[in-house]
Amino acid sequence: MFRIGNGWDRHRFEADRKFILGGVHFPESKQGLAGHSDADALCHAITDALLGAAALGDIGQHFPDTDPKYKGANSIKLLQQAWNLVAAQGFTLANVDATVICEHPRIAPRVNEIRQSLAEALGLAIDQVSVKATRGEGVGPEGRGECLTAQAVVLLEKT
Ligand code: MG
């Protein structure tokens, strides 16, 4: 049996925040993403895709942003916890495919580091994890540099 899941997340940019994406820190970025946790939108989108594929709800139900426990939380750890819940249902993860849309910082040069970080968190080989980076072409909130948006699709298999 195959199960597919998709996830979507968006966070605003804010000054004086660490920019973390897929568990990778970009020290050159002067601004980070705003949020209760570390605001790693890519991890959040993949977390929602995994939970969605298994029909286990969403990230907000499992890790509420009203819970002080998750203030500043490391989202790659939350992704791992969500994957553990899904794996406990007997699923294996075939692949992850994600797209990140933002103007800055430049994501493309560090895509392989991000893939490696996600693959380690999910117990996958790097060739099972795809991350693409694109820009908003000056249009919409991503194009104006106001936010970063991440989309993810995952495929689960149960034999
Ligand atoms: Mg989020």
mmCIF file of C-alpha atoms and ligand atoms in Angstrom:
data_model
loop_
_atom_site.group_PDB
_atom_site.id
_atom_site.type_symbol
_atom_site.label_atom_id
_atom_site.label_comp_id
_atom_site.label_asym_id
_atom_site.label_seq_id
_atom_site.Cartn_x
_atom_site.Cartn_y
_atom_site.Cartn_z
ATOM 1 C CA MET A 1 0.000 0.000 0.000
ATOM 2 C CA PHE A 2 1.230 3.476 -0.910
ATOM 3 C CA ARG A 3 0.275 6.701 0.850
ATOM 4 C CA ILE A 4 1.134 10.156 -0.450
ATOM 5 C CA GLY A 5 1.247 13.318 1.644
ATOM 6 C CA ASN A 6 1.802 16.989 0.994
ATOM 7 C CA GLY A 7 2.810 19.835 3.266
ATOM 8 C CA TRP A 8 3.031 23.601 2.958
ATOM 9 C CA ASP A 9 4.417 26.235 5.294
ATOM 10 C CA ARG A 10 5.260 29.924 5.240
ATOM 11 C CA HIS A 11 7.110 32.108 7.727
ATOM 12 C CA ARG A 12 7.776 35.841 7.686
ATOM 13 C CA PHE A 13 11.323 37.160 7.788
ATOM 14 C CA GLU A 14 12.323 39.021 10.932
ATOM 15 C CA ALA A 15 15.517 40.897 11.853
ATOM 16 C CA ASP A 16 17.905 39.476 14.445
ATOM 17 C CA ARG A 17 16.760 35.869 14.138
ATOM 18 C CA LYS A 18 18.872 32.895 13.157
ATOM 19 C CA PHE A 19 18.005 31.614 9.683
ATOM 20 C CA ILE A 20 17.692 27.833 9.828
ATOM 21 C CA LEU A 21 16.407 25.726 6.946
ATOM 22 C CA GLY A 22 16.234 21.940 6.897
ATOM 23 C CA GLY A 23 18.265 22.001 10.110
ATOM 24 C CA VAL A 24 21.097 23.968 8.449
ATOM 25 C CA HIS A 25 22.150 27.359 9.840
ATOM 26 C CA PHE A 26 22.956 30.203 7.402
ATOM 27 C CA PRO A 27 25.185 32.496 9.493
ATOM 28 C CA GLU A 28 25.516 35.059 6.672
ATOM 29 C CA SER A 29 21.793 35.838 6.768
ATOM 30 C CA LYS A 30 21.055 39.034 8.716
ATOM 31 C CA GLN A 31 17.460 37.993 9.229
ATOM 32 C CA GLY A 32 15.724 34.765 10.120
ATOM 33 C CA LEU A 33 12.213 33.405 10.056
ATOM 34 C CA ALA A 34 9.711 34.496 12.689
ATOM 35 C CA GLY A 35 7.969 31.828 14.748
ATOM 36 C CA HIS A 36 7.483 30.170 18.103
ATOM 37 C CA SER A 37 9.964 27.390 17.281
ATOM 38 C CA ASP A 38 13.127 27.950 15.235
ATOM 39 C CA ALA A 39 10.629 28.583 12.370
ATOM 40 C CA ASP A 40 12.302 26.109 10.007
ATOM 41 C CA ALA A 41 9.557 26.156 7.377
ATOM 42 C CA LEU A 42 11.116 23.350 5.336
ATOM 43 C CA CYS A 43 11.099 20.950 8.303
ATOM 44 C CA HIS A 44 7.538 22.048 9.076
ATOM 45 C CA ALA A 45 6.322 21.361 5.515
ATOM 46 C CA ILE A 46 7.929 17.903 5.493
ATOM 47 C CA THR A 47 6.523 17.167 8.969
ATOM 48 C CA ASP A 48 3.025 18.007 7.717
ATOM 49 C CA ALA A 49 3.522 15.901 4.580
ATOM 50 C CA LEU A 50 4.514 12.874 6.706
ATOM 51 C CA LEU A 51 1.628 13.319 9.138
ATOM 52 C CA GLY A 52 -0.749 13.936 6.229
ATOM 53 C CA ALA A 53 0.300 10.791 4.371
ATOM 54 C CA ALA A 54 -0.473 8.712 7.471
ATOM 55 C CA ALA A 55 -3.643 10.751 8.243
ATOM 56 C CA LEU A 56 -2.206 11.553 11.668
ATOM 57 C CA GLY A 57 -3.271 15.184 11.772
ATOM 58 C CA ASP A 58 -0.892 18.111 11.447
ATOM 59 C CA ILE A 59 2.116 19.725 13.061
ATOM 60 C CA GLY A 60 -0.025 22.153 15.098
ATOM 61 C CA GLN A 61 -1.869 19.288 16.780
ATOM 62 C CA HIS A 62 1.288 17.426 17.730
ATOM 63 C CA PHE A 63 3.528 20.397 18.573
ATOM 64 C CA PRO A 64 1.227 23.333 19.456
ATOM 65 C CA ASP A 65 2.784 26.788 19.154
ATOM 66 C CA THR A 66 0.929 27.768 22.331
ATOM 67 C CA ASP A 67 2.993 25.243 24.317
ATOM 68 C CA PRO A 68 6.023 26.875 25.991
ATOM 69 C CA LYS A 69 7.795 23.517 25.590
ATOM 70 C CA TYR A 70 8.182 24.276 21.867
ATOM 71 C CA LYS A 71 9.500 27.831 22.229
ATOM 72 C CA GLY A 72 12.692 27.990 20.172
ATOM 73 C CA ALA A 73 12.284 24.269 19.420
ATOM 74 C CA ASN A 74 14.677 22.612 17.028
ATOM 75 C CA SER A 75 12.360 21.707 14.142
ATOM 76 C CA ILE A 76 14.590 18.953 12.785
ATOM 77 C CA LYS A 77 13.947 17.194 16.126
ATOM 78 C CA LEU A 78 10.195 17.723 15.721
ATOM 79 C CA LEU A 79 10.472 16.266 12.210
ATOM 80 C CA GLN A 80 12.212 13.206 13.666
ATOM 81 C CA GLN A 81 9.506 12.832 16.323
ATOM 82 C CA ALA A 82 6.768 13.072 13.676
ATOM 83 C CA TRP A 83 8.554 10.477 11.541
ATOM 84 C CA ASN A 84 8.767 8.159 14.574
ATOM 85 C CA LEU A 85 4.974 8.409 14.971
ATOM 86 C CA VAL A 86 4.442 7.584 11.292
ATOM 87 C CA ALA A 87 7.016 4.773 11.284
ATOM 88 C CA ALA A 88 5.288 3.265 14.337
ATOM 89 C CA GLN A 89 2.263 2.654 12.057
ATOM 90 C CA GLY A 90 4.436 0.320 9.980
ATOM 91 C CA PHE A 91 5.288 2.716 7.165
ATOM 92 C CA THR A 92 8.604 3.084 5.400
ATOM 93 C CA LEU A 93 9.476 6.326 3.636
ATOM 94 C CA ALA A 94 10.225 6.038 -0.078
ATOM 95 C CA ASN A 95 11.178 9.640 -0.813
ATOM 96 C CA VAL A 96 10.772 13.299 0.040
ATOM 97 C CA ASP A 97 10.561 16.032 -2.589
ATOM 98 C CA ALA A 98 10.493 19.652 -1.441
ATOM 99 C CA THR A 99 10.584 23.139 -2.919
ATOM 100 C CA VAL A 100 11.692 26.286 -1.094
ATOM 101 C CA ILE A 101 10.647 29.693 -2.433
ATOM 102 C CA CYS A 102 12.503 32.751 -1.173
ATOM 103 C CA GLU A 103 14.491 35.755 -2.441
ATOM 104 C CA HIS A 104 17.360 35.550 0.031
ATOM 105 C CA PRO A 105 19.601 34.139 1.284
ATOM 106 C CA ARG A 106 20.646 32.028 -1.689
ATOM 107 C CA ILE A 107 19.564 28.465 -0.875
ATOM 108 C CA ALA A 108 20.796 26.635 -3.976
ATOM 109 C CA PRO A 109 24.519 26.544 -3.042
ATOM 110 C CA ARG A 110 23.666 24.744 0.216
ATOM 111 C CA VAL A 111 20.979 22.390 -1.053
ATOM 112 C CA ASN A 112 23.140 19.282 -0.661
ATOM 113 C CA GLU A 113 23.891 20.123 2.976
ATOM 114 C CA ILE A 114 20.158 20.525 3.593
ATOM 115 C CA ARG A 115 19.422 17.210 1.846
ATOM 116 C CA GLN A 116 22.048 15.484 4.009
ATOM 117 C CA SER A 117 20.626 17.009 7.194
ATOM 118 C CA LEU A 118 17.077 15.888 6.324
ATOM 119 C CA ALA A 119 18.245 12.434 5.204
ATOM 120 C CA GLU A 120 20.030 11.920 8.541
ATOM 121 C CA ALA A 121 16.956 13.021 10.502
ATOM 122 C CA LEU A 122 14.721 10.618 8.572
ATOM 123 C CA GLY A 123 17.118 7.674 8.300
ATOM 124 C CA LEU A 124 17.199 7.958 4.504
ATOM 125 C CA ALA A 125 19.920 7.959 1.872
ATOM 126 C CA ILE A 126 20.585 11.376 0.368
ATOM 127 C CA ASP A 127 19.231 10.237 -3.010
ATOM 128 C CA GLN A 128 15.802 9.759 -1.382
ATOM 129 C CA VAL A 129 15.643 13.431 -0.433
ATOM 130 C CA SER A 130 15.197 16.173 -3.023
ATOM 131 C CA VAL A 131 15.231 19.881 -2.193
ATOM 132 C CA LYS A 132 14.815 22.500 -4.904
ATOM 133 C CA ALA A 133 15.219 26.229 -4.385
ATOM 134 C CA THR A 134 13.442 28.848 -6.442
ATOM 135 C CA ARG A 135 12.644 32.567 -6.201
ATOM 136 C CA GLY A 136 9.554 34.721 -6.351
ATOM 137 C CA GLU A 137 10.764 36.792 -9.329
ATOM 138 C CA GLY A 138 9.892 40.052 -7.577
ATOM 139 C CA VAL A 139 6.215 39.125 -7.341
ATOM 140 C CA GLY A 140 4.126 38.239 -4.290
ATOM 141 C CA PRO A 141 5.316 38.032 -0.677
ATOM 142 C CA GLU A 142 8.262 35.732 -1.479
ATOM 143 C CA GLY A 143 9.321 37.949 -4.394
ATOM 144 C CA ARG A 144 9.222 41.020 -2.147
ATOM 145 C CA GLY A 145 11.415 39.198 0.370
ATOM 146 C CA GLU A 146 8.737 39.242 3.074
ATOM 147 C CA CYS A 147 8.574 35.509 3.675
ATOM 148 C CA LEU A 148 9.824 32.057 2.808
ATOM 149 C CA THR A 149 7.443 29.348 1.632
ATOM 150 C CA ALA A 150 8.171 25.624 1.598
ATOM 151 C CA GLN A 151 6.235 22.808 -0.061
ATOM 152 C CA ALA A 152 6.846 19.095 0.368
ATOM 153 C CA VAL A 153 5.541 15.789 -0.944
ATOM 154 C CA VAL A 154 6.345 12.401 0.603
ATOM 155 C CA LEU A 155 5.551 8.843 -0.380
ATOM 156 C CA LEU A 156 5.024 6.193 2.292
ATOM 157 C CA GLU A 157 4.890 2.463 1.686
ATOM 158 C CA LYS A 158 3.484 -0.298 3.881
ATOM 159 C CA THR A 159 4.168 -3.865 2.883
HETATM 160 MG MG MG B 1 5.752 26.598 10.490
#
